[in-house]
PDB file of N, CA and C in Angstrom:
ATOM      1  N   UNK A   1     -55.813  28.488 154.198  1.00 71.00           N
ATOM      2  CA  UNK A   1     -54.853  28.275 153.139  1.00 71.00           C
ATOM      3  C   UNK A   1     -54.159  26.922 153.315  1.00 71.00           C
ATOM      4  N   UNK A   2     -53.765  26.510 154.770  1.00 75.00           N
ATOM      5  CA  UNK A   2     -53.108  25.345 154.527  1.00 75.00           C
ATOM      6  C   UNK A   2     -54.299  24.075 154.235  1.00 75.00           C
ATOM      7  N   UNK A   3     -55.802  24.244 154.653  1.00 84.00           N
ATOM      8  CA  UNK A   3     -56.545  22.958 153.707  1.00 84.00           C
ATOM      9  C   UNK A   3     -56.452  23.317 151.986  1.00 84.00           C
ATOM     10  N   UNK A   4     -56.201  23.956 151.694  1.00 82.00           N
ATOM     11  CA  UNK A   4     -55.987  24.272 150.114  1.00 82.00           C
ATOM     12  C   UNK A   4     -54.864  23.938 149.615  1.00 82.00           C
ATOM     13  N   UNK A   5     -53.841  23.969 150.786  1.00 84.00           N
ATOM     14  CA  UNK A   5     -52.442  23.247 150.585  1.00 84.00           C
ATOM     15  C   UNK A   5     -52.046  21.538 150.169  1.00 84.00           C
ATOM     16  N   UNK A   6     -52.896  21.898 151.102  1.00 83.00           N
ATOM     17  CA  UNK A   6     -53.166  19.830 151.627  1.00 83.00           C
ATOM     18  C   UNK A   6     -53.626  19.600 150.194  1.00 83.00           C
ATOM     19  N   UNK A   7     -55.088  20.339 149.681  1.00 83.00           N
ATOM     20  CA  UNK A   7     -55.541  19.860 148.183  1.00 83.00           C
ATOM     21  C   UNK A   7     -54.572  19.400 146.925  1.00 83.00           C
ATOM     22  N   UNK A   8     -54.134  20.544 147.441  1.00 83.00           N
ATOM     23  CA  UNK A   8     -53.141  21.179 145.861  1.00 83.00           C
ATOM     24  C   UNK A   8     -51.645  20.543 145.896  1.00 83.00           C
ATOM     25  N   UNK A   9     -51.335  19.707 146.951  1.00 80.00           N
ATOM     26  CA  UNK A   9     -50.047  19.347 147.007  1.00 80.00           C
ATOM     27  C   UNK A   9     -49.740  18.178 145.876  1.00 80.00           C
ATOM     28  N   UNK A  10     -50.983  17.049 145.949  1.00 75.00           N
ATOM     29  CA  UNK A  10     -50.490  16.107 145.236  1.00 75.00           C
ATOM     30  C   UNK A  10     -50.759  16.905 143.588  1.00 75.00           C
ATOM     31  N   UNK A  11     -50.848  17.660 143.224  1.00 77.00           N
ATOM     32  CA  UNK A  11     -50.932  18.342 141.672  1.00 77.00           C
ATOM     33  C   UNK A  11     -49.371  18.699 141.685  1.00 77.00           C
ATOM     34  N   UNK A  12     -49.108  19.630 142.423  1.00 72.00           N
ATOM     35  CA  UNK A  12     -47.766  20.184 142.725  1.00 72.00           C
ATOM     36  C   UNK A  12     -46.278  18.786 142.284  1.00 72.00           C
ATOM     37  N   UNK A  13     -46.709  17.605 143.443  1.00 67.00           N
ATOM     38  CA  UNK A  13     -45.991  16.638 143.097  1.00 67.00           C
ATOM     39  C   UNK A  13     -46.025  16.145 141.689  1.00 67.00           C
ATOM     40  N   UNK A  14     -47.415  16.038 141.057  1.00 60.00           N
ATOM     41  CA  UNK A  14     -47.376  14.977 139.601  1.00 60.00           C
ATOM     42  C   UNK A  14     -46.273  15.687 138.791  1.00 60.00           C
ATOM     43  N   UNK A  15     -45.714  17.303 138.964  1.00 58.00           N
ATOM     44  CA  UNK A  15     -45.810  18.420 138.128  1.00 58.00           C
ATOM     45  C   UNK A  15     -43.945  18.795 138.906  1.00 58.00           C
ATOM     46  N   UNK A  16     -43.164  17.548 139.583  1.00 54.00           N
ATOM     47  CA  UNK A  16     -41.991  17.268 139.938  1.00 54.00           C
ATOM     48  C   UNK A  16     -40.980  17.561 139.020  1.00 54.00           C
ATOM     49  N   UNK A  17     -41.430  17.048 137.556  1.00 57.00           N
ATOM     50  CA  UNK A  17     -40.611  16.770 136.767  1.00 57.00           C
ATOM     51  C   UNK A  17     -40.379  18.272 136.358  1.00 57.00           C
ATOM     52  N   UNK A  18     -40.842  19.692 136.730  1.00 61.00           N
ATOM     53  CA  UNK A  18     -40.618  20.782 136.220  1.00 61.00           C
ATOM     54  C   UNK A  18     -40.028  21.591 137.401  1.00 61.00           C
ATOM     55  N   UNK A  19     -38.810  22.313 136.922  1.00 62.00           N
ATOM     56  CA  UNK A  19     -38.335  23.383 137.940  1.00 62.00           C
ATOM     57  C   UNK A  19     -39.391  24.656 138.080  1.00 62.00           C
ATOM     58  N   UNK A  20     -38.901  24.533 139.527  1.00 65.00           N
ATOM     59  CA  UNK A  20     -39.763  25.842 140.338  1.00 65.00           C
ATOM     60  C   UNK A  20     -38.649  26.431 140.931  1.00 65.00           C
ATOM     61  N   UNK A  21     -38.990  28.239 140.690  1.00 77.00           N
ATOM     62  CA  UNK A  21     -38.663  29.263 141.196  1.00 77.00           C
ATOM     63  C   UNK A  21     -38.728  29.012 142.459  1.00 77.00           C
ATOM     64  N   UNK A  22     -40.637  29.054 143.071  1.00 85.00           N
ATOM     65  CA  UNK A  22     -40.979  29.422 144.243  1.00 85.00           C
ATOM     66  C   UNK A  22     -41.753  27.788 144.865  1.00 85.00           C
ATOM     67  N   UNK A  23     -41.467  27.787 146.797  1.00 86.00           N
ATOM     68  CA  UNK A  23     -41.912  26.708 146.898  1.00 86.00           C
ATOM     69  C   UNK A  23     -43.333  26.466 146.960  1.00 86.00           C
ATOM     70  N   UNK A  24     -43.616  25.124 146.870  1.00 86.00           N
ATOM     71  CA  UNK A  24     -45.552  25.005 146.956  1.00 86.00           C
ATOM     72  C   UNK A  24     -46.209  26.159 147.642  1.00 86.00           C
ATOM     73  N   UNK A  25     -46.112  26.641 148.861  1.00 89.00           N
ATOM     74  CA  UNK A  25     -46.828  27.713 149.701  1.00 89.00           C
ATOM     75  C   UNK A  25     -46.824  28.960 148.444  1.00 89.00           C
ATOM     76  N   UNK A  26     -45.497  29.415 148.248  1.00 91.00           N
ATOM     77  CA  UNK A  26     -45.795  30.812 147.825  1.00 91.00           C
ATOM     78  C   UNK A  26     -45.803  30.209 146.293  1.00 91.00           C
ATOM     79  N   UNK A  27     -45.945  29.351 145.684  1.00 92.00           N
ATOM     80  CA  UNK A  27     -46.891  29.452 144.208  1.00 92.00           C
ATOM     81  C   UNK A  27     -48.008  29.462 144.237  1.00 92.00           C
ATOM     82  N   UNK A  28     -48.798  28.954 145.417  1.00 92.00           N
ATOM     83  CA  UNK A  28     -50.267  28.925 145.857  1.00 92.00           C
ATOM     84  C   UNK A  28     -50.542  29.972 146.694  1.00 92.00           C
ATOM     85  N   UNK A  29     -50.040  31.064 147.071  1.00 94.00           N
ATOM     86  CA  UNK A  29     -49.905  32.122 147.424  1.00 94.00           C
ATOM     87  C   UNK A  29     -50.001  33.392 146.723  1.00 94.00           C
ATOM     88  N   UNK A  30     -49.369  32.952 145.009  1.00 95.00           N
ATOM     89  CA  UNK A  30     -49.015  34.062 144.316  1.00 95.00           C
ATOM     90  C   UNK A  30     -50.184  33.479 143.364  1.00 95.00           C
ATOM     91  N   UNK A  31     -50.666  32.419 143.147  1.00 94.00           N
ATOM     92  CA  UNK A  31     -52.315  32.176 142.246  1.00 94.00           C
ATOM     93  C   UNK A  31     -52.813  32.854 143.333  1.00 94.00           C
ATOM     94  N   UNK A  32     -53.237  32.774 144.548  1.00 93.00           N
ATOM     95  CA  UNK A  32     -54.482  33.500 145.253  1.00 93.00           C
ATOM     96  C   UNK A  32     -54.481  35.188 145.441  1.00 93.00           C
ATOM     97  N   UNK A  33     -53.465  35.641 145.210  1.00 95.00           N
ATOM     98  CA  UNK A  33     -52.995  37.005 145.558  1.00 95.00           C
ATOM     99  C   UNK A  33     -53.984  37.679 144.112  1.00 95.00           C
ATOM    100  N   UNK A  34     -53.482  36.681 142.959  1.00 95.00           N
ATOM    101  CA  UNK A  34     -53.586  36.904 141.573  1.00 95.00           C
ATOM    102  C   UNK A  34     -55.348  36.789 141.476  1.00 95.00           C
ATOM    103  N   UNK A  35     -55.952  35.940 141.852  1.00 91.00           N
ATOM    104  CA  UNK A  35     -57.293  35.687 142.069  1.00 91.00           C
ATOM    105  C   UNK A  35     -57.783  36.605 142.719  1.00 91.00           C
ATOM    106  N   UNK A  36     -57.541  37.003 143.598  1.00 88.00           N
ATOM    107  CA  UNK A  36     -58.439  38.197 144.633  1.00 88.00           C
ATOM    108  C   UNK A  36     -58.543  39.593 143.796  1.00 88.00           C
ATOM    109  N   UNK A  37     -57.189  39.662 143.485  1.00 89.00           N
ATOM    110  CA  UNK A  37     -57.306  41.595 143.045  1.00 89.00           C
ATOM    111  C   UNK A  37     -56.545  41.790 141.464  1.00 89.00           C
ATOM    112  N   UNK A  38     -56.010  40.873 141.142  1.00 89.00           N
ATOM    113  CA  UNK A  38     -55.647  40.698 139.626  1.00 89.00           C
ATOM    114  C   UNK A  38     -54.808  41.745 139.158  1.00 89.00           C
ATOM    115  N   UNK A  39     -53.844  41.872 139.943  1.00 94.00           N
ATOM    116  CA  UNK A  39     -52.414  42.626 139.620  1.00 94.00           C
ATOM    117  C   UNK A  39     -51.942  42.212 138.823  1.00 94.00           C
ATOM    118  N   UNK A  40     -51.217  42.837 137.677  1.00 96.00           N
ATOM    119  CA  UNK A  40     -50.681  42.603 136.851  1.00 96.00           C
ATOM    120  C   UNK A  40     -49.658  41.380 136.644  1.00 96.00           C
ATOM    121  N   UNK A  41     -49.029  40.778 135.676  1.00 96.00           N
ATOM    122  CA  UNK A  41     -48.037  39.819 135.715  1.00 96.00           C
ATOM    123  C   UNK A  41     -46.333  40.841 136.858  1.00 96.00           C
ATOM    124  N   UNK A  42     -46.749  41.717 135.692  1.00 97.00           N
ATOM    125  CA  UNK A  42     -45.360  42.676 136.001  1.00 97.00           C
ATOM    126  C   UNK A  42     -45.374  42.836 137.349  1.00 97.00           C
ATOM    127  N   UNK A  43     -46.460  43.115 137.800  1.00 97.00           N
ATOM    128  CA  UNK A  43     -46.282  43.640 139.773  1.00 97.00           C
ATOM    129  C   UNK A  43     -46.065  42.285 140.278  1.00 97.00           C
ATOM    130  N   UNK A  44     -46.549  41.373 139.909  1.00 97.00           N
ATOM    131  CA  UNK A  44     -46.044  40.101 141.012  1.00 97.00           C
ATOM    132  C   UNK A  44     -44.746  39.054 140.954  1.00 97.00           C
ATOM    133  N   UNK A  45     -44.075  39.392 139.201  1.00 96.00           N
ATOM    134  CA  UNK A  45     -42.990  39.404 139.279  1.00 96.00           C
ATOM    135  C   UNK A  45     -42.083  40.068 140.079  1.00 96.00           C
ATOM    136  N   UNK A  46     -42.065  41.062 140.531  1.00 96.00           N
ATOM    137  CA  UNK A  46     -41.485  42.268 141.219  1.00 96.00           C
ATOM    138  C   UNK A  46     -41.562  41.523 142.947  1.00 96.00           C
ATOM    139  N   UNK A  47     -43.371  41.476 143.121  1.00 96.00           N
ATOM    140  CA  UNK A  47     -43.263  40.576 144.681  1.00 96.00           C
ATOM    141  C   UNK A  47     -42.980  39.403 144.514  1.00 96.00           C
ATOM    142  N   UNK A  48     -42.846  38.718 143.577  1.00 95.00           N
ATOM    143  CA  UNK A  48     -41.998  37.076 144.584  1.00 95.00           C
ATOM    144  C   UNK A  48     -40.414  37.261 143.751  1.00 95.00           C
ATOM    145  N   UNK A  49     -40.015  38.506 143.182  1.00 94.00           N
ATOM    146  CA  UNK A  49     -38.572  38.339 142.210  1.00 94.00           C
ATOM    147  C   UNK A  49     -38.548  36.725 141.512  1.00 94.00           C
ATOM    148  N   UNK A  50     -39.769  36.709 140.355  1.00 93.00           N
ATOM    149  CA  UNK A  50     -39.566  36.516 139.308  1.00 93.00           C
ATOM    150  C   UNK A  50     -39.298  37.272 137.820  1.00 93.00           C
ATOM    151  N   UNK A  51     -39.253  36.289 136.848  1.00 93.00           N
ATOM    152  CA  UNK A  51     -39.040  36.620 135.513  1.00 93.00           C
ATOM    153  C   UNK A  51     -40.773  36.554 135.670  1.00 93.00           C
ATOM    154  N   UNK A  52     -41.455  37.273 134.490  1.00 95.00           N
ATOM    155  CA  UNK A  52     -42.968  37.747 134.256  1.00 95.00           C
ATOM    156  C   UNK A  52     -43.466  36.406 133.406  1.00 95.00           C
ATOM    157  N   UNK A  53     -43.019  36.111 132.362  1.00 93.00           N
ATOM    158  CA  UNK A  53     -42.712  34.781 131.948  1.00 93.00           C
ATOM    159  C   UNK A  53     -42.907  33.264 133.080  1.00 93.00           C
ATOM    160  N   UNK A  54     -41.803  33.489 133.840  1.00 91.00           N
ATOM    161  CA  UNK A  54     -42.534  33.104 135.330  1.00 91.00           C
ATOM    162  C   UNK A  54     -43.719  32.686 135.621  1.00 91.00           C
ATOM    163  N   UNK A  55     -44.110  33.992 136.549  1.00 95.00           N
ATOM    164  CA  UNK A  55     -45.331  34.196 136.321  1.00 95.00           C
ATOM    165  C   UNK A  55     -46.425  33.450 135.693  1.00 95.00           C
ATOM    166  N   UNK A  56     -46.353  34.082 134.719  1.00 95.00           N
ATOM    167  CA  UNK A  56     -47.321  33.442 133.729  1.00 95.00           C
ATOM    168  C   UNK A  56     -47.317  32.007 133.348  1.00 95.00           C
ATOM    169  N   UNK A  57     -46.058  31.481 133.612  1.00 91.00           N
ATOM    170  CA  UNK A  57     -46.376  29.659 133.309  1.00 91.00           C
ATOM    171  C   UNK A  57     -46.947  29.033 134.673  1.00 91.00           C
ATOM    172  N   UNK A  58     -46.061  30.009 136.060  1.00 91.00           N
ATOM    173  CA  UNK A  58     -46.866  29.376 137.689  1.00 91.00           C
ATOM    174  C   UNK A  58     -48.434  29.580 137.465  1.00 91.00           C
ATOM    175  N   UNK A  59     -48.721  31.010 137.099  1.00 95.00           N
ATOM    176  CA  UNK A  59     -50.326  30.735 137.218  1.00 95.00           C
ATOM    177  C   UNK A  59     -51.094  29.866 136.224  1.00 95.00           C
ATOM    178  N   UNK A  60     -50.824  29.432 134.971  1.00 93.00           N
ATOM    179  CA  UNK A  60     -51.355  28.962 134.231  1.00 93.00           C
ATOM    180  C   UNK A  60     -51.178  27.286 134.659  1.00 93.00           C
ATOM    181  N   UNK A  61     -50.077  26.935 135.293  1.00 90.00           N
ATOM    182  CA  UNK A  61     -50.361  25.476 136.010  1.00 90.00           C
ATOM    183  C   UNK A  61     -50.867  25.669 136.863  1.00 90.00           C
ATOM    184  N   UNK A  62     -50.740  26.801 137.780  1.00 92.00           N
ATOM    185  CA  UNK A  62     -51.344  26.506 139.398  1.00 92.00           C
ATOM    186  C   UNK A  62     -53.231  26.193 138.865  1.00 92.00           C
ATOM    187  N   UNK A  63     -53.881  27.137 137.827  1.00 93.00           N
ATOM    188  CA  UNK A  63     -54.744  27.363 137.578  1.00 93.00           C
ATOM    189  C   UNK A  63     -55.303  25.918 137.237  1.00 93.00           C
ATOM    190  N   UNK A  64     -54.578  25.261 136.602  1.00 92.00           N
ATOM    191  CA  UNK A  64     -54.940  24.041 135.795  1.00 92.00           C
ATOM    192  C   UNK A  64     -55.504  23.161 136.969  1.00 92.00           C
ATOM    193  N   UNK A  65     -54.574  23.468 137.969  1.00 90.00           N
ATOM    194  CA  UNK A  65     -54.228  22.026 139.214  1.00 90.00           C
ATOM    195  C   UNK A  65     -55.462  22.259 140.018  1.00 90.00           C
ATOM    196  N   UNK A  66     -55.765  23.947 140.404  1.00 90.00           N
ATOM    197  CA  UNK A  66     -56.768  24.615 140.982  1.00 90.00           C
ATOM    198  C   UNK A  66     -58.404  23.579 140.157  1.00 90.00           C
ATOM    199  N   UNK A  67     -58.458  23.667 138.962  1.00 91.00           N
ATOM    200  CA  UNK A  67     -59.673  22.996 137.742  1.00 91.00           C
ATOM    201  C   UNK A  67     -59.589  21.766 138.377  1.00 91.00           C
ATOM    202  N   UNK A  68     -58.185  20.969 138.103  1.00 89.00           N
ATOM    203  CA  UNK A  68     -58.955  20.114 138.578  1.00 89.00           C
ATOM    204  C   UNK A  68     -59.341  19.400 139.436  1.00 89.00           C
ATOM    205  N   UNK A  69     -58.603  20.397 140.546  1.00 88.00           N
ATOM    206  CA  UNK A  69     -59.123  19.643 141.776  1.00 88.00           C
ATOM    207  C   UNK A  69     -60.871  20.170 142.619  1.00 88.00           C
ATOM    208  N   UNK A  70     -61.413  21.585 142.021  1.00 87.00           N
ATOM    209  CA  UNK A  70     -62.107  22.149 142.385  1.00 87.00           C
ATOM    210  C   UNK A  70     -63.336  22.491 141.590  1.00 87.00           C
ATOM    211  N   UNK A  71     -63.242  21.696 140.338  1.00 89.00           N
ATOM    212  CA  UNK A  71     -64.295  21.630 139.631  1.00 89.00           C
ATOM    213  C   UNK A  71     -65.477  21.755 139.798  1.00 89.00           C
ATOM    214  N   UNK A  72     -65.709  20.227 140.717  1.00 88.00           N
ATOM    215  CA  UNK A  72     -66.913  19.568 141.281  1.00 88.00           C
ATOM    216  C   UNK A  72     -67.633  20.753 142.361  1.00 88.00           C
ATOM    217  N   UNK A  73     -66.977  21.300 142.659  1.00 86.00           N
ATOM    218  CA  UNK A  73     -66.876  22.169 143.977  1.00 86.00           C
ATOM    219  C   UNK A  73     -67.587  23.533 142.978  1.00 86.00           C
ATOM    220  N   UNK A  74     -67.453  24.165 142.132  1.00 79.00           N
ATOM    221  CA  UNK A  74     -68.122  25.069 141.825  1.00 79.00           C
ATOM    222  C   UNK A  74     -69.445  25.016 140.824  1.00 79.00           C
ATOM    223  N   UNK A  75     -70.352  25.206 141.408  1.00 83.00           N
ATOM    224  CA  UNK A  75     -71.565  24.987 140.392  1.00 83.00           C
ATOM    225  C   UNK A  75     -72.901  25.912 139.612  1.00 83.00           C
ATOM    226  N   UNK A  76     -72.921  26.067 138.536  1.00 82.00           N
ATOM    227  CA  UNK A  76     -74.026  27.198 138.938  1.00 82.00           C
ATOM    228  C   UNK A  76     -74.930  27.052 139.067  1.00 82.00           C
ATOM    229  N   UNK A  77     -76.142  28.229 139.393  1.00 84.00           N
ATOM    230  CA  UNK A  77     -77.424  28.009 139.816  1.00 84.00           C
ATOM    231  C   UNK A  77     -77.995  27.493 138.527  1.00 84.00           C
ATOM    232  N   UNK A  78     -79.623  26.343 138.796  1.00 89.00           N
ATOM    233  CA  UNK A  78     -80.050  26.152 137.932  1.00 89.00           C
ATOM    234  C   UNK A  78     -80.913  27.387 137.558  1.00 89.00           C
ATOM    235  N   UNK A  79     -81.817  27.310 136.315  1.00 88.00           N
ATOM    236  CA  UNK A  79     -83.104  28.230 136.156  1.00 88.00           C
ATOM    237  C   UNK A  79     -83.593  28.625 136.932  1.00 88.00           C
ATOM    238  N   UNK A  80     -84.533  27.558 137.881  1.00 92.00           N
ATOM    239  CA  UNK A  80     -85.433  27.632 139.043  1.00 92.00           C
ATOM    240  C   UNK A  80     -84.540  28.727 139.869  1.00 92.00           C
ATOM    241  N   UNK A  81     -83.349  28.375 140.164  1.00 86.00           N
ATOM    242  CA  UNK A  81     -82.208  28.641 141.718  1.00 86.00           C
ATOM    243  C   UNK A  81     -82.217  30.824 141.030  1.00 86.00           C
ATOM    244  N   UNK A  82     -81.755  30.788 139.635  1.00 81.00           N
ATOM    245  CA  UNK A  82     -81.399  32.385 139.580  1.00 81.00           C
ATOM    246  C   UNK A  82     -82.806  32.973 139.967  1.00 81.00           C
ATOM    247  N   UNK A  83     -83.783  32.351 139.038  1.00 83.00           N
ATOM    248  CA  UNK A  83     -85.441  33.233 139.809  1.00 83.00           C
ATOM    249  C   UNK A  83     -85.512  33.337 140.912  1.00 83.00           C
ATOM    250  N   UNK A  84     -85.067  32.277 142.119  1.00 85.00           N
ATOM    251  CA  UNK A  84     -85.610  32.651 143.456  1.00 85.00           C
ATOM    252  C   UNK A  84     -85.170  33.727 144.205  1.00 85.00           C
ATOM    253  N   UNK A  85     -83.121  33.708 143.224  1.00 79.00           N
ATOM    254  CA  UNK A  85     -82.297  34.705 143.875  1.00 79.00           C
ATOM    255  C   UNK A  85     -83.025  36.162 143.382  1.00 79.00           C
ATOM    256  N   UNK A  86     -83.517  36.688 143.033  1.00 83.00           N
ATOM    257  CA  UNK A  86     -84.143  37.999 142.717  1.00 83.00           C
ATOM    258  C   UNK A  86     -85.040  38.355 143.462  1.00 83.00           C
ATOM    259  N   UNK A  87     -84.525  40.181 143.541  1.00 79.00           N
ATOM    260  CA  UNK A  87     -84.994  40.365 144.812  1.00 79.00           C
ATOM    261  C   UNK A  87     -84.384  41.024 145.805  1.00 79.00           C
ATOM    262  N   UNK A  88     -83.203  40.280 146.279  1.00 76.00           N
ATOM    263  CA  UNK A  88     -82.348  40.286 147.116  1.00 76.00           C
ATOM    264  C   UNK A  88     -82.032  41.935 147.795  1.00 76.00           C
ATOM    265  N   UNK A  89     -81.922  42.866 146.804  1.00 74.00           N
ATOM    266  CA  UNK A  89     -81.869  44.519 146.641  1.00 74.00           C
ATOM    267  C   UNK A  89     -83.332  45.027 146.101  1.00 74.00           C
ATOM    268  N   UNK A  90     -83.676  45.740 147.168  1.00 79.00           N
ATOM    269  CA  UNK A  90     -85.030  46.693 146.641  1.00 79.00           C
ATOM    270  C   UNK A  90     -84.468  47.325 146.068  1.00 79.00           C
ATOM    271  N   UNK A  91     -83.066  48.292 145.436  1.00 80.00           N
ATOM    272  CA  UNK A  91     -82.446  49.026 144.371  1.00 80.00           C
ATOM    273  C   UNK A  91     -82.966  48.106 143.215  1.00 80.00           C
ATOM    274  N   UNK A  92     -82.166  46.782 143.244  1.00 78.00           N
ATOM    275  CA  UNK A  92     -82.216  46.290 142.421  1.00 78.00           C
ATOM    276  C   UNK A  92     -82.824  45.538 142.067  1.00 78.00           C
ATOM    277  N   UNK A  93     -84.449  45.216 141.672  1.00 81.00           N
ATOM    278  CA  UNK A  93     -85.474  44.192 141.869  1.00 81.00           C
ATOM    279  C   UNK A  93     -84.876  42.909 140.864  1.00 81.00           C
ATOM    280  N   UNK A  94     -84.673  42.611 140.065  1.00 81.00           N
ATOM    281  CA  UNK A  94     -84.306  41.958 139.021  1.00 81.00           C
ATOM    282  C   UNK A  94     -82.653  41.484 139.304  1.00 81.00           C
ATOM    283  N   UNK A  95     -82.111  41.581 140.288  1.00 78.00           N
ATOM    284  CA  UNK A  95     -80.636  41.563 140.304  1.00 78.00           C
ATOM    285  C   UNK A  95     -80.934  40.352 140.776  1.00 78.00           C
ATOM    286  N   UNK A  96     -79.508  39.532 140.487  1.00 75.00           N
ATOM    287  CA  UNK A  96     -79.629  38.017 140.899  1.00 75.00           C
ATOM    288  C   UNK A  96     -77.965  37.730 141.972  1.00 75.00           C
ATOM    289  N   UNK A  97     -77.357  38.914 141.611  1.00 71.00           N
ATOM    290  CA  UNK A  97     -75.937  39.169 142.504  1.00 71.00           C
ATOM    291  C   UNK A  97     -74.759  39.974 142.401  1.00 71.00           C
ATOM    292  N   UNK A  98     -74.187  40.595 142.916  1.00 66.00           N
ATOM    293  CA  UNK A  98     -73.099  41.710 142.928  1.00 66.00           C
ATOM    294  C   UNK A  98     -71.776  41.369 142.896  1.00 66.00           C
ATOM    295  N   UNK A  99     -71.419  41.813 142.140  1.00 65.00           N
ATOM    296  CA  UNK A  99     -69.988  42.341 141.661  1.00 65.00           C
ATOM    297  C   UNK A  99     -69.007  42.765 142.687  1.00 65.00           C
ATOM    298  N   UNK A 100     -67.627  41.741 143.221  1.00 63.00           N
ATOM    299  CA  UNK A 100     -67.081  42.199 143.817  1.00 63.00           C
ATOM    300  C   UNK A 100     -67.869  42.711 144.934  1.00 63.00           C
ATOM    301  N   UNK A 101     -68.870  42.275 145.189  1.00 58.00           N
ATOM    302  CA  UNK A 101     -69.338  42.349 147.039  1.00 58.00           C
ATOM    303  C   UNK A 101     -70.242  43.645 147.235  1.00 58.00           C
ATOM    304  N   UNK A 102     -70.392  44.582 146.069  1.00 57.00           N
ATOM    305  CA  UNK A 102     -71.074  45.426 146.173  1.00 57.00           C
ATOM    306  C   UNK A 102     -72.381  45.821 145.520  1.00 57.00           C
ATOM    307  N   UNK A 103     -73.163  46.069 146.025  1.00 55.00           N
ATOM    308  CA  UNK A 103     -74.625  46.279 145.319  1.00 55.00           C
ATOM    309  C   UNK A 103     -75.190  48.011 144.557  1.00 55.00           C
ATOM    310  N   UNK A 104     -73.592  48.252 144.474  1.00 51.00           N
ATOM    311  CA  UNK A 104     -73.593  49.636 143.363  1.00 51.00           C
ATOM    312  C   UNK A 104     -73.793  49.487 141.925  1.00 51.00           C
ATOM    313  N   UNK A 105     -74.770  50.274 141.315  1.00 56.00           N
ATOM    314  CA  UNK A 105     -74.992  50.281 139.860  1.00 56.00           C
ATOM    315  C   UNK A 105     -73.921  50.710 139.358  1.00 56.00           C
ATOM    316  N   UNK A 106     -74.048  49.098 138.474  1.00 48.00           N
ATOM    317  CA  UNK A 106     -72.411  49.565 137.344  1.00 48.00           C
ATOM    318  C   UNK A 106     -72.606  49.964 135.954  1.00 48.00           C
TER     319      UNK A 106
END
């Protein structure tokens, strides 16, 4: 978390000119919490005692700052790359990857 810190700091700075509730750590704390398991606005207002409103404007910048610093960094497979991934599950001959980490039929 703190090399993601290091990333995300100079976004944080351009983004000076706006009051913050919470400091750099726990706004980049409360996007990743939000990313992993996708609790509601309402429940994470409650854990960092914000307004939900809140919320919703921290993640929608943190998200922005997250784009553009991590763009380059996510890519998808080409054509060739999804065919090779198949396979992977004798359940699943044709599967190219699982959901949340699991290889249960959804």
């Amino acid at each position: 978390m703190m090399d993601m810190m290091r990333d995300v700091s100079p976004g944080f700075r351009r983004e000076a000119n706006h009051v913050h509730c919470l400091s750099p750590p726990n706004r980049l704390f409360m996007f990743l919490i939000w990313l992993r398991s996708y609790p509601s606005v309402h429940f994470l207002s409650l854990l960092f005692d914000i307004s939900s409103s809140t919320v919703s404007r921290e993640l929608n910048a943190i998200r922005t700052i997250m784009w553009d610093i991590y763009a380059d960094t996510i890519v998808w497979p080409t054509p060739q790359e999804w065919l090779d991934m198949r396979g992977n599950w004798s359940d699943l001959p044709d599967a190219v990857g699982a959901i949340d980490g699991t290889s249960h039929r959804i």
